[in-house]
Short mmCIF file of C-alpha atoms and ligand atoms in Angstrom, two decimals:
data_model
loop_
_atom_site.label_atom_id
_atom_site.label_comp_id
_atom_site.label_asym_id
_atom_site.label_seq_id
_atom_site.Cartn_x
_atom_site.Cartn_y
_atom_site.Cartn_z
CA ALA A 6 75.22 100.10 107.65
CA GLN A 7 79.12 100.49 108.17
CA GLN A 8 79.72 97.18 107.00
CA PHE A 9 77.77 97.73 103.84
CA LEU A 10 79.74 100.87 102.98
CA ALA A 11 83.02 99.12 103.17
CA ALA A 12 81.71 96.56 100.74
CA ALA A 13 80.17 98.99 98.57
CA CYS A 14 83.35 100.90 98.49
CA CYS A 15 85.47 97.85 97.54
CA SER A 16 83.26 96.73 94.82
CA LEU A 17 83.26 100.35 93.44
CA LEU A 18 87.25 100.29 93.44
CA LEU A 19 87.12 96.74 92.10
CA VAL A 20 84.99 98.01 89.09
CA ILE A 21 87.71 100.63 88.29
CA GLY A 22 90.41 97.87 88.16
CA VAL A 23 91.43 96.66 91.67
CA THR A 24 93.06 93.51 92.85
CA ALA A 25 91.45 92.20 95.96
CA ALA A 26 94.43 91.49 98.19
CA ARG A 27 97.42 93.89 98.60
CA VAL A 28 99.99 91.42 96.97
CA ILE A 29 103.29 92.82 97.27
CA GLN A 30 106.22 91.76 94.78
CA VAL A 31 109.80 92.05 95.77
CA SER A 32 112.57 92.62 93.43
CA TYR A 33 116.38 93.13 93.88
CA ILE A 34 117.66 96.27 92.34
CA GLY A 35 121.30 96.09 93.38
CA CYS A 36 124.04 97.25 95.69
CA PHE A 37 124.47 100.93 96.42
CA ASN A 38 126.89 103.13 98.41
CA ASP A 39 125.98 104.81 101.66
CA ASN A 40 127.67 107.23 103.93
CA SER A 41 126.86 108.44 107.49
CA SER A 42 124.17 110.91 106.16
CA LYS A 43 122.17 107.87 105.10
CA ASP A 44 120.79 107.61 101.54
CA MET A 45 117.48 106.01 102.34
CA ARG A 46 115.69 108.35 104.95
CA GLY A 47 112.05 107.18 104.75
CA LEU A 48 111.81 106.51 108.36
CA SER A 49 113.39 109.88 109.45
CA GLY A 50 111.57 111.23 112.55
CA ILE A 51 109.89 107.76 113.43
CA LYS A 52 110.58 106.45 116.78
CA SER A 53 108.66 103.35 116.72
CA VAL A 54 106.03 101.29 114.40
CA GLY A 55 104.00 98.98 116.56
CA GLU A 56 106.52 96.93 118.79
CA ILE A 57 109.47 97.81 116.35
CA SER A 58 111.67 100.59 117.52
CA VAL A 59 113.47 102.54 115.03
CA SER A 60 116.84 104.09 115.40
CA ASP A 61 116.55 106.92 113.21
CA PRO A 62 116.30 106.22 110.43
CA ARG A 63 116.65 102.54 110.25
CA VAL A 64 115.63 99.23 112.36
CA ILE A 65 118.36 97.24 113.71
CA SER A 66 117.84 93.74 114.60
CA GLY A 67 120.11 90.84 115.62
CA SER A 68 117.71 88.59 113.63
CA MET A 69 117.26 90.84 110.28
CA THR A 70 116.06 89.07 107.26
CA GLN A 71 114.99 90.39 103.63
CA ASP A 72 111.52 89.29 104.65
CA PHE A 73 111.47 91.21 107.90
CA CYS A 74 112.42 94.56 106.21
CA SER A 75 109.98 94.00 103.36
CA SER A 76 107.06 93.56 105.38
CA PHE A 77 108.13 96.31 107.86
CA CYS A 78 108.54 98.94 104.99
CA ALA A 79 105.14 97.75 103.63
CA LEU A 80 103.32 99.00 106.59
CA GLY A 81 104.47 102.52 105.46
CA GLY A 82 103.76 101.74 101.86
CA PHE A 83 107.39 102.47 101.10
CA PRO A 84 108.45 101.65 97.27
CA TYR A 85 111.99 100.67 98.38
CA PHE A 86 113.78 99.11 101.31
CA GLY A 87 117.46 98.60 101.91
CA LEU A 88 119.60 96.27 103.95
CA GLN A 89 122.97 97.07 105.41
CA PHE A 90 125.72 95.32 107.35
CA ALA A 91 123.75 92.28 108.26
CA SER A 92 121.35 93.96 110.79
CA ALA A 93 119.88 97.30 109.50
CA CYS A 94 116.82 97.92 107.41
CA TYR A 95 115.92 100.98 105.76
CA CYS A 96 112.72 102.14 104.09
CA SER A 97 112.56 104.86 101.46
CA TRP A 98 110.92 106.74 98.70
CA ASP A 99 114.06 107.05 96.76
CA PHE A 100 117.48 105.67 96.72
CA GLY A 101 121.00 105.86 94.93
CA SER A 102 122.25 109.41 95.84
CA LEU A 103 125.64 107.98 96.44
CA GLY A 104 125.60 105.85 93.18
CA PRO A 105 125.94 102.29 92.80
CA ALA A 106 128.44 99.97 94.26
CA LYS A 107 130.24 96.75 93.06
CA GLU A 108 127.87 93.85 93.63
CA SER A 109 130.70 91.99 95.51
CA ASP A 110 130.59 94.88 98.10
CA CYS A 111 127.11 93.53 99.33
CA ASP A 112 128.78 90.46 101.01
CA ARG A 113 126.98 90.20 104.45
CA PRO A 114 124.64 87.45 105.17
CA CYS A 115 121.52 88.56 107.18
CA ASN A 116 121.85 88.21 110.83
CA GLY A 117 118.55 86.33 110.79
CA ASN A 118 119.06 84.09 107.70
CA SER A 119 122.44 83.40 106.38
CA SER A 120 121.18 82.42 102.99
CA GLN A 121 120.27 86.06 102.38
CA ILE A 122 122.53 88.92 101.67
CA CYS A 123 121.89 91.96 103.84
CA GLY A 124 124.26 94.76 102.21
CA GLY A 125 127.76 95.26 103.35
CA SER A 126 129.98 97.85 104.96
CA TRP A 127 128.37 101.29 104.03
CA ARG A 128 126.59 99.33 101.27
CA ASN A 129 122.89 98.69 100.97
CA SER A 130 121.34 95.74 99.16
CA VAL A 131 118.34 97.75 97.63
CA PHE A 132 114.89 96.24 96.71
CA ALA A 133 111.78 97.62 95.04
CA LEU A 134 108.22 96.70 96.57
CA THR A 135 105.39 96.66 94.15
CA TYR A 136 101.93 97.21 95.31
CA PRO A 137 98.69 96.82 93.14
CA LYS A 138 97.89 99.93 91.32
CA ARG A 139 94.43 100.17 93.21
CA SER A 140 93.72 98.51 96.35
CA CYS A 141 90.67 97.73 98.39
CA PHE A 142 90.12 98.85 101.93
CA LYS A 143 89.19 96.53 104.79
CA GLN A 144 87.19 97.75 107.54
CA SER A 145 88.53 96.19 110.95
CA GLN A 146 89.10 97.00 114.54
CA MET A 147 91.31 99.89 115.40
CA PRO A 148 94.76 98.20 115.83
CA SER A 149 96.22 98.14 119.37
CA LEU A 150 99.60 98.99 117.97
CA THR A 151 100.60 102.47 117.42
CA VAL A 152 103.36 104.72 115.59
CA SER A 153 105.43 107.02 117.51
CA SER A 154 107.14 109.96 115.70
CA THR A 155 108.75 113.35 116.03
CA LEU A 156 106.97 114.32 112.74
CA PRO A 157 103.31 114.04 112.11
CA THR A 158 102.05 110.47 110.63
CA SER A 159 98.56 111.56 110.10
CA TRP A 160 96.57 114.29 108.60
CA SER A 161 92.78 115.16 108.63
CA LEU A 162 90.26 116.25 106.09
CA ALA A 163 86.54 117.11 106.50
CA ALA A 164 84.22 114.23 105.55
CA GLN A 165 80.59 113.40 105.64
CA THR A 166 80.76 109.78 104.89
CA ALA A 167 83.52 106.94 104.79
CA LEU A 168 84.06 107.47 101.17
CA ASP A 169 85.13 111.06 101.59
CA CYS A 170 87.82 109.29 103.56
CA LEU A 171 88.71 106.46 101.26
CA ILE A 172 88.79 108.24 97.93
CA PRO A 173 91.50 110.70 99.08
CA CYS A 174 93.49 107.81 100.76
CA GLU A 175 93.35 105.62 97.56
CA ALA A 176 94.83 108.75 95.51
CA SER A 177 97.62 109.33 98.09
CA ALA A 178 100.64 106.66 98.06
CA ASP A 179 101.58 107.68 101.60
CA CYS A 180 98.08 107.01 102.94
CA GLN A 181 97.95 103.44 104.50
CA ALA A 182 94.92 103.43 106.45
CA VAL A 183 92.06 105.93 107.65
CA ILE A 184 89.97 106.54 110.61
CA PHE A 185 86.43 107.87 109.78
CA SER A 186 84.62 109.78 112.48
CA GLY A 187 80.99 110.15 111.63
CA GLN A 188 80.43 112.40 114.86
CA GLN A 189 83.24 114.64 114.16
CA HIS A 190 82.68 114.74 110.35
CA LEU A 191 86.59 114.17 110.24
CA CYS A 192 88.79 111.84 108.13
CA HIS A 193 92.24 111.03 109.71
CA LEU A 194 94.53 109.78 106.98
CA LEU A 195 97.36 107.57 108.42
CA ARG A 196 100.81 107.22 106.99
CA PHE A 197 101.31 103.84 108.36
CA ALA A 198 99.06 100.90 108.86
CA TYR A 199 98.88 102.08 112.75
CA PRO A 200 97.68 105.30 114.03
CA PRO A 201 99.51 107.49 116.28
CA ALA A 202 98.84 107.14 119.99
CA SER A 203 96.88 110.33 120.02
CA LEU A 204 94.36 108.85 117.54
CA SER A 205 94.12 105.33 118.78
CA SER A 206 91.14 105.79 120.91
CA THR A 207 89.20 107.92 118.48
CA ASP A 208 85.57 106.98 118.28
CA GLY A 209 85.36 106.11 114.67
CA ASP A 210 85.63 103.37 111.78
CA TYR A 211 88.96 102.11 110.94
CA PHE A 212 90.02 101.09 107.25
CA VAL A 213 93.09 99.63 106.06
CA ARG A 214 94.46 99.05 102.51
CA GLY A 215 93.70 95.54 101.69
C1 LIG B 310 127.43 111.81 102.00
O1 LIG B 310 127.25 111.78 100.73
C2 LIG B 310 126.46 113.08 100.11
C3 LIG B 310 126.38 113.01 98.73
O2 LIG B 310 127.55 112.89 98.05
C4 LIG B 310 127.22 114.35 100.67
O3 LIG B 310 126.36 115.37 100.23
C5 LIG B 310 127.25 114.25 102.28
O4 LIG B 310 127.87 115.51 102.60
C6 LIG B 310 128.08 113.05 102.58
N1 LIG B 310 128.03 113.06 104.17
C7 LIG B 310 129.21 112.63 104.83
C8 LIG B 310 128.98 112.52 106.34
O5 LIG B 310 130.20 112.56 104.34
C1 LIG B 311 116.02 82.07 104.22
O1 LIG B 311 116.39 82.57 102.94
C2 LIG B 311 116.14 81.48 102.02
C3 LIG B 311 116.65 82.43 100.65
O2 LIG B 311 115.91 83.59 100.36
C4 LIG B 311 114.63 81.15 101.82
O3 LIG B 311 114.35 80.31 100.69
C5 LIG B 311 114.38 80.58 103.29
O4 LIG B 311 113.06 80.49 103.13
C6 LIG B 311 114.69 81.60 104.24
N1 LIG B 311 114.55 80.82 105.61
C7 LIG B 311 113.55 81.17 106.42
C8 LIG B 311 113.72 80.50 107.88
O5 LIG B 311 112.89 82.24 106.43
#
């Protein structure tokens, strides 16, 4: 019955104009200024996402690439990401508060791929991520990975059926997945594809944007 619901929801959403897979398009925007207050702050408060630690508000890695940053920021559905000084990845809902910089200021090859540029000194190489306007949800096993944060990364709604969960999630850009608990008549909407540890053993059905 649960599987039927997921399938039914997918085809319902398909009818109103969905692409089946969550295809991501990555486009380069330009080189932008930064300072120690940090222009791109979408990861503020986040301590870790799955196995990746966040050094508020960015991920630092000796093997940073554009591809890593893009896939990482997509876990939170962020529309922009930025790379700085070869090793730092920022995710954000906006960018550019300190204005554009000269293209030649973004001159650092990425630590993990020297054919790619990862910003410069106080400079972000900024990219846009585009998602399909409407996406399908896939029901799957609850991920064993979790998100750790000083700020809430989920919110709850009363729900009688999984659809009461999927429809508000679909309508909210910062909802990436849901947990529907039929027993509790409750829906948990998740800001990242992974749940906070406090919800990871919820007895419910997990759906992620497809
Ligand atoms: C960074 O720039 C912003 C915008 O100009 C400014 O408000 C902020 O005070 C600056 N931060 C530092 C530490 O200079
Ligand atoms: C390194 O970056 C280049 C340019 O974006 C890309 O074509 C290549 O596949 C990347 N290499 C690896 C190992 O990911």
